[in-house]
PDB file of C-alpha atoms in Angstrom:
ATOM      1  CA  GLY Y   1      80.735 127.275 100.465  1.00 63.00           C
ATOM      2  CA  ALA Y   2      80.897 123.559 101.316  1.00 81.00           C
ATOM      3  CA  VAL Y   3      80.345 123.882 105.035  1.00 88.00           C
ATOM      4  CA  VAL Y   4      79.671 120.863 107.214  1.00 92.00           C
ATOM      5  CA  SER Y   5      78.408 121.358 110.736  1.00 94.00           C
ATOM      6  CA  GLN Y   6      78.410 118.857 113.568  1.00 95.00           C
ATOM      7  CA  HIS Y   7      76.372 119.061 116.726  1.00 95.00           C
ATOM      8  CA  PRO Y   8      77.018 118.810 119.583  1.00 96.00           C
ATOM      9  CA  SER Y   9      80.702 119.702 119.678  1.00 94.00           C
ATOM     10  CA  ARG Y  10      81.031 118.236 123.146  1.00 95.00           C
ATOM     11  CA  VAL Y  11      78.830 115.809 125.028  1.00 96.00           C
ATOM     12  CA  ILE Y  12      79.201 114.078 128.360  1.00 96.00           C
ATOM     13  CA  CYS Y  13      76.894 111.216 129.193  1.00 96.00           C
ATOM     14  CA  LYS Y  14      76.483 108.448 131.693  1.00 96.00           C
ATOM     15  CA  SER Y  15      77.363 104.881 130.893  1.00 97.00           C
ATOM     16  CA  GLY Y  16      74.418 103.024 129.409  1.00 96.00           C
ATOM     17  CA  THR Y  17      72.757 106.007 127.797  1.00 97.00           C
ATOM     18  CA  SER Y  18      72.554 106.752 124.075  1.00 97.00           C
ATOM     19  CA  VAL Y  19      73.955 109.806 122.368  1.00 97.00           C
ATOM     20  CA  LYS Y  20      73.089 111.216 118.968  1.00 97.00           C
ATOM     21  CA  ILE Y  21      75.490 113.305 116.903  1.00 97.00           C
ATOM     22  CA  GLU Y  22      74.233 115.248 113.908  1.00 97.00           C
ATOM     23  CA  CYS Y  23      76.163 116.072 110.768  1.00 96.00           C
ATOM     24  CA  ARG Y  24      74.707 118.636 108.390  1.00 95.00           C
ATOM     25  CA  SER Y  25      75.879 119.951 105.058  1.00 92.00           C
ATOM     26  CA  LEU Y  26      74.816 123.581 105.231  1.00 92.00           C
ATOM     27  CA  ASP Y  27      75.209 124.843 101.685  1.00 87.00           C
ATOM     28  CA  PHE Y  28      75.363 121.771  99.498  1.00 87.00           C
ATOM     29  CA  GLN Y  29      73.713 118.412  99.092  1.00 87.00           C
ATOM     30  CA  ALA Y  30      75.727 115.461 100.249  1.00 85.00           C
ATOM     31  CA  THR Y  31      74.960 112.141  98.647  1.00 82.00           C
ATOM     32  CA  THR Y  32      77.580 110.466 100.766  1.00 88.00           C
ATOM     33  CA  MET Y  33      78.704 111.136 104.296  1.00 92.00           C
ATOM     34  CA  PHE Y  34      81.432 109.415 106.223  1.00 93.00           C
ATOM     35  CA  TRP Y  35      81.869 108.917 109.947  1.00 95.00           C
ATOM     36  CA  TYR Y  36      85.304 108.719 111.481  1.00 94.00           C
ATOM     37  CA  ARG Y  37      86.569 108.063 114.950  1.00 95.00           C
ATOM     38  CA  GLN Y  38      89.803 109.589 116.166  1.00 91.00           C
ATOM     39  CA  PHE Y  39      91.683 108.452 119.234  1.00 84.00           C
ATOM     40  CA  PRO Y  40      94.063 110.862 121.006  1.00 79.00           C
ATOM     41  CA  LYS Y  41      97.096 111.646 118.872  1.00 74.00           C
ATOM     42  CA  LYS Y  42      95.965 109.117 116.289  1.00 79.00           C
ATOM     43  CA  SER Y  43      94.702 109.236 112.757  1.00 83.00           C
ATOM     44  CA  LEU Y  44      91.120 109.051 111.607  1.00 87.00           C
ATOM     45  CA  MET Y  45      89.565 105.626 111.516  1.00 89.00           C
ATOM     46  CA  LEU Y  46      86.737 105.264 109.026  1.00 89.00           C
ATOM     47  CA  MET Y  47      83.733 103.784 110.799  1.00 94.00           C
ATOM     48  CA  ALA Y  48      81.075 103.800 108.116  1.00 93.00           C
ATOM     49  CA  THR Y  49      79.945 105.253 104.826  1.00 91.00           C
ATOM     50  CA  SER Y  50      76.447 106.655 104.732  1.00 89.00           C
ATOM     51  CA  ASN Y  51      74.478 107.092 101.524  1.00 86.00           C
ATOM     52  CA  GLU Y  52      71.251 109.049 101.485  1.00 83.00           C
ATOM     53  CA  GLY Y  53      68.230 106.799 101.574  1.00 82.00           C
ATOM     54  CA  SER Y  54      70.097 103.549 102.037  1.00 84.00           C
ATOM     55  CA  LYS Y  55      71.744 101.584 104.799  1.00 87.00           C
ATOM     56  CA  ALA Y  56      75.195 102.576 105.925  1.00 91.00           C
ATOM     57  CA  THR Y  57      78.197 100.468 105.017  1.00 92.00           C
ATOM     58  CA  TYR Y  58      80.268  99.697 108.082  1.00 94.00           C
ATOM     59  CA  GLU Y  59      83.980  99.025 108.165  1.00 92.00           C
ATOM     60  CA  GLN Y  60      85.200  95.719 109.483  1.00 93.00           C
ATOM     61  CA  GLY Y  61      85.211  95.606 113.251  1.00 93.00           C
ATOM     62  CA  VAL Y  62      82.656  98.404 113.716  1.00 95.00           C
ATOM     63  CA  GLU Y  63      79.506  97.247 115.473  1.00 94.00           C
ATOM     64  CA  LYS Y  64      76.529  98.399 113.442  1.00 93.00           C
ATOM     65  CA  ASP Y  65      74.145  97.838 116.349  1.00 94.00           C
ATOM     66  CA  LYS Y  66      76.357  99.960 118.551  1.00 96.00           C
ATOM     67  CA  PHE Y  67      76.852 102.822 116.144  1.00 97.00           C
ATOM     68  CA  LEU Y  68      73.576 103.509 114.381  1.00 95.00           C
ATOM     69  CA  ILE Y  69      73.830 105.706 111.310  1.00 94.00           C
ATOM     70  CA  ASN Y  70      70.920 107.329 109.564  1.00 90.00           C
ATOM     71  CA  HIS Y  71      71.130 109.440 106.412  1.00 88.00           C
ATOM     72  CA  ALA Y  72      67.568 110.511 105.939  1.00 82.00           C
ATOM     73  CA  SER Y  73      68.149 113.492 103.681  1.00 88.00           C
ATOM     74  CA  LEU Y  74      70.776 114.965 101.393  1.00 88.00           C
ATOM     75  CA  THR Y  75      71.862 117.369 104.128  1.00 91.00           C
ATOM     76  CA  LEU Y  76      71.688 115.347 107.330  1.00 93.00           C
ATOM     77  CA  SER Y  77      73.313 112.222 108.705  1.00 94.00           C
ATOM     78  CA  THR Y  78      73.184 111.140 112.328  1.00 95.00           C
ATOM     79  CA  LEU Y  79      75.371 108.842 114.383  1.00 97.00           C
ATOM     80  CA  THR Y  80      73.810 107.359 117.502  1.00 97.00           C
ATOM     81  CA  VAL Y  81      76.092 105.685 120.003  1.00 97.00           C
ATOM     82  CA  THR Y  82      73.831 103.247 121.790  1.00 96.00           C
ATOM     83  CA  SER Y  83      74.337 102.071 125.350  1.00 96.00           C
ATOM     84  CA  ALA Y  84      77.527 104.063 125.569  1.00 96.00           C
ATOM     85  CA  HIS Y  85      80.443 102.864 127.657  1.00 96.00           C
ATOM     86  CA  PRO Y  86      83.651 104.652 128.697  1.00 96.00           C
ATOM     87  CA  GLU Y  87      85.582 102.929 125.903  1.00 95.00           C
ATOM     88  CA  ASP Y  88      83.319 104.718 123.422  1.00 96.00           C
ATOM     89  CA  SER Y  89      84.758 108.034 124.563  1.00 95.00           C
ATOM     90  CA  SER Y  90      86.427 109.547 121.545  1.00 94.00           C
ATOM     91  CA  PHE Y  91      86.420 112.326 118.975  1.00 94.00           C
ATOM     92  CA  TYR Y  92      83.921 111.610 116.220  1.00 96.00           C
ATOM     93  CA  ILE Y  93      84.216 113.452 112.914  1.00 94.00           C
ATOM     94  CA  CYS Y  94      81.890 113.412 109.956  1.00 94.00           C
ATOM     95  CA  SER Y  95      82.640 114.383 106.398  1.00 92.00           C
ATOM     96  CA  ALA Y  96      80.581 114.824 103.303  1.00 90.00           C
ATOM     97  CA  ARG Y  97      81.003 114.590  99.566  1.00 84.00           C
ATOM     98  CA  GLY Y  98      78.921 116.791  97.300  1.00 74.00           C
ATOM     99  CA  LEU Y  99      76.835 115.832  94.306  1.00 68.00           C
ATOM    100  CA  THR Y 100      79.714 116.879  92.065  1.00 69.00           C
ATOM    101  CA  ASN Y 101      82.428 114.476  93.048  1.00 63.00           C
ATOM    102  CA  THR Y 102      85.704 116.368  93.054  1.00 69.00           C
ATOM    103  CA  GLY Y 103      87.207 113.737  95.314  1.00 72.00           C
ATOM    104  CA  GLU Y 104      87.396 116.199  98.166  1.00 79.00           C
ATOM    105  CA  LEU Y 105      85.704 115.635 101.485  1.00 85.00           C
ATOM    106  CA  PHE Y 106      84.382 118.452 103.615  1.00 88.00           C
ATOM    107  CA  PHE Y 107      84.717 117.893 107.329  1.00 90.00           C
ATOM    108  CA  GLY Y 108      82.638 118.830 110.308  1.00 92.00           C
ATOM    109  CA  GLU Y 109      84.189 120.347 113.402  1.00 92.00           C
ATOM    110  CA  GLY Y 110      84.075 117.077 115.288  1.00 93.00           C
ATOM    111  CA  SER Y 111      82.219 115.947 118.390  1.00 95.00           C
ATOM    112  CA  ARG Y 112      84.003 114.932 121.553  1.00 94.00           C
ATOM    113  CA  LEU Y 113      82.123 112.266 123.450  1.00 96.00           C
ATOM    114  CA  THR Y 114      82.982 111.522 127.063  1.00 96.00           C
ATOM    115  CA  VAL Y 115      81.201 108.619 128.710  1.00 96.00           C
ATOM    116  CA  LEU Y 116      81.404 108.563 132.482  1.00 95.00           C
TER     117      LEU Y 116
ATOM    118  CA  ALA G   1      92.886  99.270  98.187  1.00 75.00           C
ATOM    119  CA  GLN G   2      94.653 102.559  98.514  1.00 82.00           C
ATOM    120  CA  SER G   3      96.839 103.467 101.481  1.00 88.00           C
ATOM    121  CA  VAL G   4      99.035 106.275 102.739  1.00 92.00           C
ATOM    122  CA  THR G   5     102.262 106.321 104.712  1.00 94.00           C
ATOM    123  CA  GLN G   6     103.433 109.470 106.427  1.00 95.00           C
ATOM    124  CA  LEU G   7     107.075 109.370 107.398  1.00 92.00           C
ATOM    125  CA  GLY G   8     107.687 110.948 110.746  1.00 91.00           C
ATOM    126  CA  SER G   9     104.950 111.231 113.342  1.00 92.00           C
ATOM    127  CA  HIS G  10     106.518 114.413 114.678  1.00 95.00           C
ATOM    128  CA  VAL G  11     108.439 117.140 112.876  1.00 97.00           C
ATOM    129  CA  SER G  12     109.940 120.130 114.648  1.00 97.00           C
ATOM    130  CA  VAL G  13     111.238 123.208 112.848  1.00 97.00           C
ATOM    131  CA  SER G  14     112.290 126.693 113.811  1.00 97.00           C
ATOM    132  CA  GLU G  15     110.190 129.669 112.833  1.00 97.00           C
ATOM    133  CA  GLY G  16     111.214 130.772 109.369  1.00 97.00           C
ATOM    134  CA  ALA G  17     112.685 127.403 108.427  1.00 98.00           C
ATOM    135  CA  LEU G  18     111.568 125.128 105.621  1.00 98.00           C
ATOM    136  CA  VAL G  19     108.737 122.751 106.375  1.00 98.00           C
ATOM    137  CA  LEU G  20     108.811 119.316 104.726  1.00 98.00           C
ATOM    138  CA  LEU G  21     106.199 116.703 105.593  1.00 98.00           C
ATOM    139  CA  ARG G  22     106.515 113.422 103.760  1.00 98.00           C
ATOM    140  CA  CYS G  23     103.747 111.326 102.287  1.00 97.00           C
ATOM    141  CA  ASN G  24     103.889 108.195 100.136  1.00 97.00           C
ATOM    142  CA  TYR G  25     100.831 106.502  98.756  1.00 95.00           C
ATOM    143  CA  SER G  26      99.753 103.236  97.271  1.00 92.00           C
ATOM    144  CA  SER G  27      96.970 103.066  94.726  1.00 87.00           C
ATOM    145  CA  SER G  28      96.016 100.646  91.973  1.00 82.00           C
ATOM    146  CA  VAL G  29      94.546 103.436  89.846  1.00 84.00           C
ATOM    147  CA  PRO G  30      95.457 107.119  89.382  1.00 83.00           C
ATOM    148  CA  PRO G  31      94.916 108.684  92.758  1.00 88.00           C
ATOM    149  CA  TYR G  32      93.429 111.824  94.124  1.00 91.00           C
ATOM    150  CA  LEU G  33      95.756 113.137  96.824  1.00 93.00           C
ATOM    151  CA  PHE G  34      95.049 115.535  99.648  1.00 94.00           C
ATOM    152  CA  TRP G  35      96.660 117.285 102.565  1.00 96.00           C
ATOM    153  CA  TYR G  36      94.490 118.276 105.496  1.00 94.00           C
ATOM    154  CA  VAL G  37      95.382 120.231 108.638  1.00 95.00           C
ATOM    155  CA  GLN G  38      93.810 119.707 112.030  1.00 92.00           C
ATOM    156  CA  TYR G  39      94.033 122.081 114.955  1.00 91.00           C
ATOM    157  CA  PRO G  40      93.291 120.793 118.482  1.00 84.00           C
ATOM    158  CA  ASN G  41      89.697 119.697 119.018  1.00 80.00           C
ATOM    159  CA  GLN G  42      88.694 120.708 115.518  1.00 84.00           C
ATOM    160  CA  GLY G  43      87.788 118.974 112.310  1.00 85.00           C
ATOM    161  CA  LEU G  44      89.992 118.803 109.246  1.00 89.00           C
ATOM    162  CA  GLN G  45      90.617 121.669 106.874  1.00 91.00           C
ATOM    163  CA  LEU G  46      91.765 121.080 103.326  1.00 90.00           C
ATOM    164  CA  LEU G  47      95.176 122.578 102.551  1.00 95.00           C
ATOM    165  CA  LEU G  48      95.453 121.425  98.959  1.00 94.00           C
ATOM    166  CA  LYS G  49      94.618 118.623  96.605  1.00 92.00           C
ATOM    167  CA  TYR G  50      95.843 116.965  93.440  1.00 93.00           C
ATOM    168  CA  THR G  51      93.379 115.395  91.041  1.00 89.00           C
ATOM    169  CA  THR G  52      94.684 115.884  87.514  1.00 87.00           C
ATOM    170  CA  GLY G  53      96.832 118.317  85.602  1.00 89.00           C
ATOM    171  CA  ALA G  54      99.761 120.227  87.055  1.00 91.00           C
ATOM    172  CA  THR G  55     101.726 118.092  89.462  1.00 93.00           C
ATOM    173  CA  LEU G  56     102.791 121.006  91.642  1.00 96.00           C
ATOM    174  CA  VAL G  57      99.783 122.227  93.536  1.00 96.00           C
ATOM    175  CA  LYS G  58      99.557 125.283  95.711  1.00 96.00           C
ATOM    176  CA  GLY G  59      97.294 125.511  98.701  1.00 95.00           C
ATOM    177  CA  ILE G  60      96.332 127.837 101.463  1.00 94.00           C
ATOM    178  CA  ASN G  61      98.698 129.422 103.979  1.00 93.00           C
ATOM    179  CA  GLY G  62     101.675 129.180 101.628  1.00 96.00           C
ATOM    180  CA  PHE G  63     101.784 125.381 101.457  1.00 97.00           C
ATOM    181  CA  GLU G  64     102.407 123.431  98.302  1.00 97.00           C
ATOM    182  CA  ALA G  65     102.876 119.800  97.346  1.00 98.00           C
ATOM    183  CA  GLU G  66     104.197 117.972  94.330  1.00 96.00           C
ATOM    184  CA  PHE G  67     102.763 114.769  92.943  1.00 96.00           C
ATOM    185  CA  LYS G  68     105.569 112.469  91.840  1.00 96.00           C
ATOM    186  CA  LYS G  69     104.157 109.365  90.223  1.00 93.00           C
ATOM    187  CA  SER G  70     107.537 107.668  89.841  1.00 94.00           C
ATOM    188  CA  GLU G  71     108.151 108.007  93.559  1.00 95.00           C
ATOM    189  CA  THR G  72     104.510 107.550  94.599  1.00 95.00           C
ATOM    190  CA  SER G  73     104.969 110.601  96.760  1.00 96.00           C
ATOM    191  CA  PHE G  74     103.056 113.756  97.606  1.00 97.00           C
ATOM    192  CA  HIS G  75     105.264 115.662 100.032  1.00 98.00           C
ATOM    193  CA  LEU G  76     104.030 118.890 101.597  1.00 98.00           C
ATOM    194  CA  THR G  77     106.325 121.902 101.819  1.00 98.00           C
ATOM    195  CA  LYS G  78     106.323 125.484 102.970  1.00 98.00           C
ATOM    196  CA  PRO G  79     109.374 127.731 102.506  1.00 97.00           C
ATOM    197  CA  SER G  80     109.104 129.521 105.833  1.00 97.00           C
ATOM    198  CA  ALA G  81     107.352 128.152 108.903  1.00 97.00           C
ATOM    199  CA  HIS G  82     105.147 130.350 111.027  1.00 96.00           C
ATOM    200  CA  MET G  83     104.117 129.727 114.610  1.00 96.00           C
ATOM    201  CA  SER G  84     100.515 129.383 113.491  1.00 95.00           C
ATOM    202  CA  ASP G  85     101.472 126.379 111.336  1.00 96.00           C
ATOM    203  CA  ALA G  86     101.808 124.210 114.427  1.00 96.00           C
ATOM    204  CA  ALA G  87      99.146 121.536 114.010  1.00 96.00           C
ATOM    205  CA  GLU G  88      98.521 117.956 112.935  1.00 95.00           C
ATOM    206  CA  TYR G  89      98.787 117.284 109.221  1.00 97.00           C
ATOM    207  CA  PHE G  90      97.165 114.379 107.417  1.00 95.00           C
ATOM    208  CA  CYS G  91      97.870 113.105 103.946  1.00 96.00           C
ATOM    209  CA  ALA G  92      94.986 111.274 102.289  1.00 93.00           C
ATOM    210  CA  VAL G  93      94.349 109.323  99.106  1.00 91.00           C
ATOM    211  CA  SER G  94      91.255 108.266  97.262  1.00 86.00           C
ATOM    212  CA  GLU G  95      90.998 106.292  94.061  1.00 78.00           C
ATOM    213  CA  ARG G  96      89.196 108.022  91.253  1.00 69.00           C
ATOM    214  CA  GLY G  97      85.571 107.034  91.148  1.00 56.00           C
ATOM    215  CA  ASN G  98      85.893 105.466  94.570  1.00 63.00           C
ATOM    216  CA  ASN G  99      83.901 106.787  97.475  1.00 63.00           C
ATOM    217  CA  ASP G 100      86.592 105.957  99.960  1.00 75.00           C
ATOM    218  CA  MET G 101      89.331 108.181 101.346  1.00 83.00           C
ATOM    219  CA  ARG G 102      92.160 106.787 103.433  1.00 87.00           C
ATOM    220  CA  PHE G 103      94.310 108.808 105.772  1.00 89.00           C
ATOM    221  CA  GLY G 104      97.876 108.563 106.874  1.00 92.00           C
ATOM    222  CA  ALA G 105      98.743 108.364 110.541  1.00 91.00           C
ATOM    223  CA  GLY G 106      99.380 112.094 110.697  1.00 94.00           C
ATOM    224  CA  THR G 107     102.412 114.263 111.383  1.00 96.00           C
ATOM    225  CA  ARG G 108     102.472 116.681 114.239  1.00 95.00           C
ATOM    226  CA  LEU G 109     104.325 119.859 113.296  1.00 97.00           C
ATOM    227  CA  THR G 110     105.910 121.889 116.059  1.00 97.00           C
ATOM    228  CA  VAL G 111     107.321 125.336 115.315  1.00 97.00           C
ATOM    229  CA  LYS G 112     109.932 126.689 117.701  1.00 96.00           C
ATOM    230  CA  PRO G 113     110.398 130.439 118.165  1.00 94.00           C
TER     231      PRO G 113
END
């Protein structure tokens, strides 16, 4: 149980285009989902916290107009990187917390974005 | 706010040797503590967690960790390293009732044959 799936796992796009990454909780309902960004050989940087049916809460320094987050249902959150540039290339990971808060987060497999 | 410090960005051990990955935390309230493992180009997998109760917690793949409040530590150990243990390990902390989880910088474990 407690499986989180991300799609796509890899995406290459041209500079200036937008890319959407999906994060789904497959066998549980996730009231809260988190989006992280991970640079090579670095730790996870929390970008935003997404609560179902409400606006995401962004961490300081994260551009909300650049990284659009939507959490339309209890099983799906999406991250859209708008007008992507090469510096947006990174590994993006989502995680989810279930309705029963055990403190644990369940992570997706990650999505590697490469912007040419 | 809570925070985590992992001592040593890179640890190298021989196969069969003891693995010790260090983690110290800071939290204003009783913490939840976690160890996650990440293999290349993959997400994070939970190894073990401490929430309440027994301070020595056992996880998957033979790992265990002990919560020491007096030392604000949650070090990860494994008696005998295996080649398949080579990965990046992250310690994380969240404050009870808090939505937020903060990660340490990570420790890369290398296992030599």
